[in-house]
């Protein structure tokens, strides 16, 4: 009988996406956040959450990657104090900030320089051109985001960008990739929208079209691999991997295994896009939630996956997106409705 | 000291889970998690606070191909360790009843 660490993740890392406030200066049309009721916990309560994260990592002998986001994290009055605290923790190995980029200035960049573990700042871009980005994120915000990216690059931060693919911006994908190269962005991700929060069903792209778009992105990723890293490790990308040893393309969703999302009031979700509360970090704690949530246990057992996901040859590198399945079918174990693979028997 | 008449009960904070042939005991309070094999999983599953160790040995010899004496030695050793780790607790028996 041994008390062993979770062996699933060979790197012994656990990912927390922490939406530590829901203040935001933008109202993006596809935002998964349902409201913006100007909620931010007092700093002492944020530290309480941080300590619960560290306690869990200690117990599991794992190291934490934390993405701090909101809302808009640079609107927080506690961000830098929280970074001060997290940066000193041995169990935290990596900190990312996920931002809309519009509030970044020289003063912020200089303050961020001191954090050794802050190894990536992700700026969301939903278009490669001003009018497409601003159609989702509001007028004037493309220029502000690009200014923010340029400042971050000036201070030598690693910058990534996330492009959420919707019907509004699907024709601007290659402009986005070109822009990312031009702006020296280090990594980009292009992922389909999950229809939750403000995202309407008309944002959803058909399975056939997602297939075509992902194939085109995949070709570009290989062609441009010396110029930019295009991340393709979320569900469905495995359908395009050349073989089972291709580690660059495809990846089993870590939901239920090595990730948790924490909302600004302490609510715990399996993933930010899978909007089923499984506990609260203050009242239930991480251990009780992680060990006893029926939803997490359902997801952990691959045999529970339904439809074409159940017998899929790519299951070890995909498993489908549980959040998209839930959003479109109300069943988090359903097959990924946007998967283009034929059902296998 | 444990013997065949001892009654044990799984800690209320401990959850037993088996998924994909992986067996675990998970303490929701202190976070400890223990990887088990099928036999030790069944030993804990049967620690219901009602049956004594001899009853459980009889039960498990119906499932596993093992001599009773061997299984009893194993179960006493395993339960002793599980007691120390507070995965199970002793149930007090009222000797007057």
PDB file of C-alpha atoms in Angstrom, chain A residues 5-11 252-254 257-258 302 316, chain B residues 35:
ATOM      1  CA  UNK A   5       1.463  10.790  -6.708  1.00  0.00           C
ATOM      2  CA  UNK A   6      -0.866  10.850  -9.669  1.00  0.00           C
ATOM      3  CA  UNK A   7       1.154   9.210 -12.417  1.00  0.00           C
ATOM      4  CA  UNK A   8      -0.957  10.357 -15.302  1.00  0.00           C
ATOM      5  CA  UNK A   9       1.037  13.466 -16.033  1.00  0.00           C
ATOM      6  CA  UNK A  10       4.638  12.455 -16.583  1.00  0.00           C
ATOM      7  CA  UNK A  11       5.766  16.000 -15.883  1.00  0.00           C
ATOM      8  CA  UNK A 252      -6.112  13.913 -24.277  1.00  0.00           C
ATOM      9  CA  UNK A 253      -8.157  16.514 -22.472  1.00  0.00           C
ATOM     10  CA  UNK A 254      -6.768  16.855 -18.912  1.00  0.00           C
ATOM     11  CA  UNK A 257      -6.967  14.302 -14.353  1.00  0.00           C
ATOM     12  CA  UNK A 258      -4.674  17.295 -14.020  1.00  0.00           C
ATOM     13  CA  UNK A 302     -12.956   6.545 -20.740  1.00  0.00           C
ATOM     14  CA  UNK A 316      -5.790   8.337 -25.957  1.00  0.00           C
TER      15      UNK A 316
ATOM     16  CA  UNK B  35      -3.107   3.022  -4.533  1.00  0.00           C
TER      17      UNK B  35
END
